[in-house]
Amino acid sequence: MVTIRHHGTTSEQIDDRLVLPFDLRQKSRQRATLESGAEVALLFERGTILRGGDCLLGDDGRIVLVVAAPEPVLLVSCATARELICAAYHLGNRHVPVQVGDGWLRFEDDHVLHEMLLGLGAKVVHEIAPFEPEAGAYGGGHRHASAQGEKSHIHHFGEDAG
């Protein structure tokens, strides 16, 4: 079994893909199956979160692209910016991981939060979509990839940056 310990490499060559929902992209130690069917052991530092577009390096030299799997989420929109900010405040107050878009919020499907947001006047829609929540104020790095097909790359901040 191939072991993957290195996160954040950049490559134009992609040998395989790892498709995972957000809850599994947060686990630092796990066995996973690549799109090709190959099994890998993922061994990262605690707190590592894999993002769609990240590249991983296997101990055999293979480059694996991380893909955010479509999963059940709720998409929230509001009639006004103030209402959307209020919805974001209430989700943040409950420490809910939230993906922020232009005029919308997305988070993992939860019936209690769904009802709360409806009560606040928000429009809430069930959908199946990749989930990429904000890293938070102390996330430690950020990722870039363009829609024009540029290769993904990641910037890390702190003492391990290189």
Tab-separated table of C-alpha atoms in Angstrom:
chain	number	residue	atom	x	y	z
A	1	MET	CA	0.000	0.000	0.000
A	2	VAL	CA	1.300	3.441	-0.943
A	3	THR	CA	1.732	5.920	1.896
A	4	ILE	CA	1.067	9.620	1.388
A	5	ARG	CA	2.683	11.962	3.907
A	6	HIS	CA	3.393	15.028	1.789
A	7	HIS	CA	0.702	17.623	1.181
A	8	GLY	CA	1.000	20.758	-0.891
A	9	THR	CA	3.163	19.708	-3.816
A	10	THR	CA	2.634	21.313	-7.203
A	11	SER	CA	2.607	19.287	-10.366
A	12	GLU	CA	1.503	19.430	-13.951
A	13	GLN	CA	1.516	15.613	-13.933
A	14	ILE	CA	-1.417	14.021	-12.089
A	15	ASP	CA	-1.227	10.242	-11.687
A	16	ASP	CA	-4.487	9.627	-9.817
A	17	ARG	CA	-7.347	11.340	-8.003
A	18	LEU	CA	-8.578	11.100	-4.414
A	19	VAL	CA	-12.277	11.989	-4.161
A	20	LEU	CA	-13.431	12.594	-0.576
A	21	PRO	CA	-16.239	14.477	1.205
A	22	PHE	CA	-15.247	17.205	3.652
A	23	ASP	CA	-15.557	15.071	6.799
A	24	LEU	CA	-12.940	12.639	5.434
A	25	ARG	CA	-10.688	15.433	4.127
A	26	GLN	CA	-10.255	16.525	7.780
A	27	LYS	CA	-8.875	13.196	9.017
A	28	SER	CA	-5.112	13.137	9.420
A	29	ARG	CA	-4.777	9.333	9.450
A	30	GLN	CA	-6.877	7.051	7.306
A	31	ARG	CA	-6.955	4.425	4.607
A	32	ALA	CA	-8.489	5.651	1.351
A	33	THR	CA	-9.161	4.373	-2.144
A	34	LEU	CA	-8.005	6.370	-5.147
A	35	GLU	CA	-10.130	6.737	-8.264
A	36	SER	CA	-7.993	4.021	-9.915
A	37	GLY	CA	-8.934	1.582	-7.140
A	38	ALA	CA	-5.497	1.672	-5.487
A	39	GLU	CA	-5.521	1.844	-1.697
A	40	VAL	CA	-3.383	4.425	0.080
A	41	ALA	CA	-2.551	5.299	3.661
A	42	LEU	CA	-2.912	9.013	4.385
A	43	LEU	CA	-0.628	10.150	7.215
A	44	PHE	CA	-0.640	13.903	7.859
A	45	GLU	CA	-0.034	16.169	10.838
A	46	ARG	CA	-3.082	16.714	13.046
A	47	GLY	CA	-5.171	19.598	11.825
A	48	THR	CA	-4.369	19.069	8.152
A	49	ILE	CA	-7.390	19.674	5.951
A	50	LEU	CA	-7.259	18.550	2.347
A	51	ARG	CA	-8.859	20.933	-0.154
A	52	GLY	CA	-10.134	20.239	-3.629
A	53	GLY	CA	-7.249	21.029	-5.980
A	54	ASP	CA	-4.495	20.102	-3.519
A	55	CYS	CA	-1.788	17.774	-4.789
A	56	LEU	CA	-0.347	14.974	-2.666
A	57	LEU	CA	2.909	13.067	-3.106
A	58	GLY	CA	2.974	9.314	-2.499
A	59	ASP	CA	6.085	7.550	-1.217
A	60	ASP	CA	6.290	5.860	-4.627
A	61	GLY	CA	6.461	9.254	-6.394
A	62	ARG	CA	2.888	9.344	-7.657
A	63	ILE	CA	1.076	12.680	-7.634
A	64	VAL	CA	-2.526	12.512	-6.438
A	65	LEU	CA	-5.038	15.311	-7.004
A	66	VAL	CA	-7.569	15.873	-4.205
A	67	VAL	CA	-11.162	16.295	-5.409
A	68	ALA	CA	-13.950	17.541	-3.139
A	69	ALA	CA	-16.734	14.960	-3.495
A	70	PRO	CA	-20.281	16.178	-4.056
A	71	GLU	CA	-22.224	15.719	-0.810
A	72	PRO	CA	-25.553	16.762	0.765
A	73	VAL	CA	-25.368	20.439	1.700
A	74	LEU	CA	-27.703	23.349	2.300
A	75	LEU	CA	-27.443	26.477	0.167
A	76	VAL	CA	-28.610	29.645	1.912
A	77	SER	CA	-29.526	32.913	0.238
A	78	CYS	CA	-31.394	35.948	1.522
A	79	ALA	CA	-33.290	38.916	0.145
A	80	THR	CA	-30.807	41.401	1.613
A	81	ALA	CA	-27.131	41.489	2.528
A	82	ARG	CA	-28.096	42.223	6.142
A	83	GLU	CA	-30.201	39.038	6.340
A	84	LEU	CA	-27.338	36.984	4.874
A	85	ILE	CA	-24.900	38.471	7.393
A	86	CYS	CA	-27.361	37.633	10.173
A	87	ALA	CA	-27.576	34.026	8.906
A	88	ALA	CA	-23.758	33.822	8.781
A	89	TYR	CA	-23.555	35.211	12.319
A	90	HIS	CA	-25.917	32.561	13.697
A	91	LEU	CA	-24.055	29.752	11.902
A	92	GLY	CA	-20.707	31.082	13.132
A	93	ASN	CA	-22.053	31.384	16.660
A	94	ARG	CA	-22.672	27.621	16.488
A	95	HIS	CA	-19.175	26.971	15.073
A	96	VAL	CA	-20.612	25.527	11.855
A	97	PRO	CA	-18.078	25.182	9.017
A	98	VAL	CA	-19.429	27.431	6.244
A	99	GLN	CA	-18.489	27.961	2.621
A	100	VAL	CA	-19.026	31.599	1.659
A	101	GLY	CA	-19.953	32.594	-1.868
A	102	ASP	CA	-21.072	35.805	-3.538
A	103	GLY	CA	-24.555	36.179	-2.042
A	104	TRP	CA	-24.808	32.676	-0.544
A	105	LEU	CA	-23.651	30.366	2.246
A	106	ARG	CA	-23.231	26.595	2.065
A	107	PHE	CA	-22.878	24.107	4.918
A	108	GLU	CA	-23.367	20.413	5.605
A	109	ASP	CA	-27.011	19.345	5.678
A	110	ASP	CA	-28.518	19.726	9.151
A	111	HIS	CA	-32.281	19.809	9.754
A	112	VAL	CA	-32.046	21.885	12.950
A	113	LEU	CA	-29.990	24.609	11.257
A	114	HIS	CA	-32.277	24.408	8.226
A	115	GLU	CA	-35.296	25.219	10.400
A	116	MET	CA	-33.435	27.963	12.266
A	117	LEU	CA	-32.527	29.720	9.018
A	118	LEU	CA	-36.052	29.418	7.650
A	119	GLY	CA	-37.205	31.087	10.867
A	120	LEU	CA	-34.809	33.947	10.143
A	121	GLY	CA	-36.394	34.419	6.708
A	122	ALA	CA	-33.607	32.841	4.661
A	123	LYS	CA	-34.174	30.768	1.529
A	124	VAL	CA	-32.648	27.324	2.149
A	125	VAL	CA	-32.207	24.774	-0.646
A	126	HIS	CA	-30.976	21.175	-0.404
A	127	GLU	CA	-28.311	20.358	-2.976
A	128	ILE	CA	-25.552	17.900	-3.714
A	129	ALA	CA	-22.326	19.840	-4.236
A	130	PRO	CA	-18.639	19.864	-3.285
A	131	PHE	CA	-18.175	21.490	0.124
A	132	GLU	CA	-15.159	23.751	0.724
A	133	PRO	CA	-15.711	25.715	3.955
A	134	GLU	CA	-13.633	28.708	4.947
A	135	ALA	CA	-10.344	27.805	6.621
A	136	GLY	CA	-10.958	30.299	9.415
A	137	ALA	CA	-8.938	33.251	10.584
A	138	TYR	CA	-6.087	31.029	11.723
A	139	GLY	CA	-6.133	28.476	8.900
A	140	GLY	CA	-2.396	28.802	8.221
A	141	GLY	CA	-2.456	28.783	4.436
A	142	HIS	CA	-4.512	29.180	1.327
A	143	ARG	CA	-4.814	27.536	-2.066
A	144	HIS	CA	-4.972	28.898	-5.577
A	145	ALA	CA	-6.219	27.253	-8.765
A	146	SER	CA	-7.781	28.980	-11.707
A	147	ALA	CA	-10.696	27.989	-13.859
A	148	GLN	CA	-8.437	28.405	-16.907
A	149	GLY	CA	-6.717	25.106	-16.163
A	150	GLU	CA	-3.626	26.385	-14.360
A	151	LYS	CA	-2.020	23.861	-12.058
A	152	SER	CA	-2.991	23.999	-8.384
A	153	HIS	CA	-0.522	25.288	-5.856
A	154	ILE	CA	-0.615	26.029	-2.164
A	155	HIS	CA	1.052	28.619	0.032
A	156	HIS	CA	1.855	27.671	3.625
A	157	PHE	CA	2.614	30.263	6.279
A	158	GLY	CA	4.630	29.741	9.442
A	159	GLU	CA	7.859	28.057	10.451
A	160	ASP	CA	7.391	24.984	8.218
A	161	ALA	CA	6.885	27.094	5.091
A	162	GLY	CA	9.421	26.481	2.399
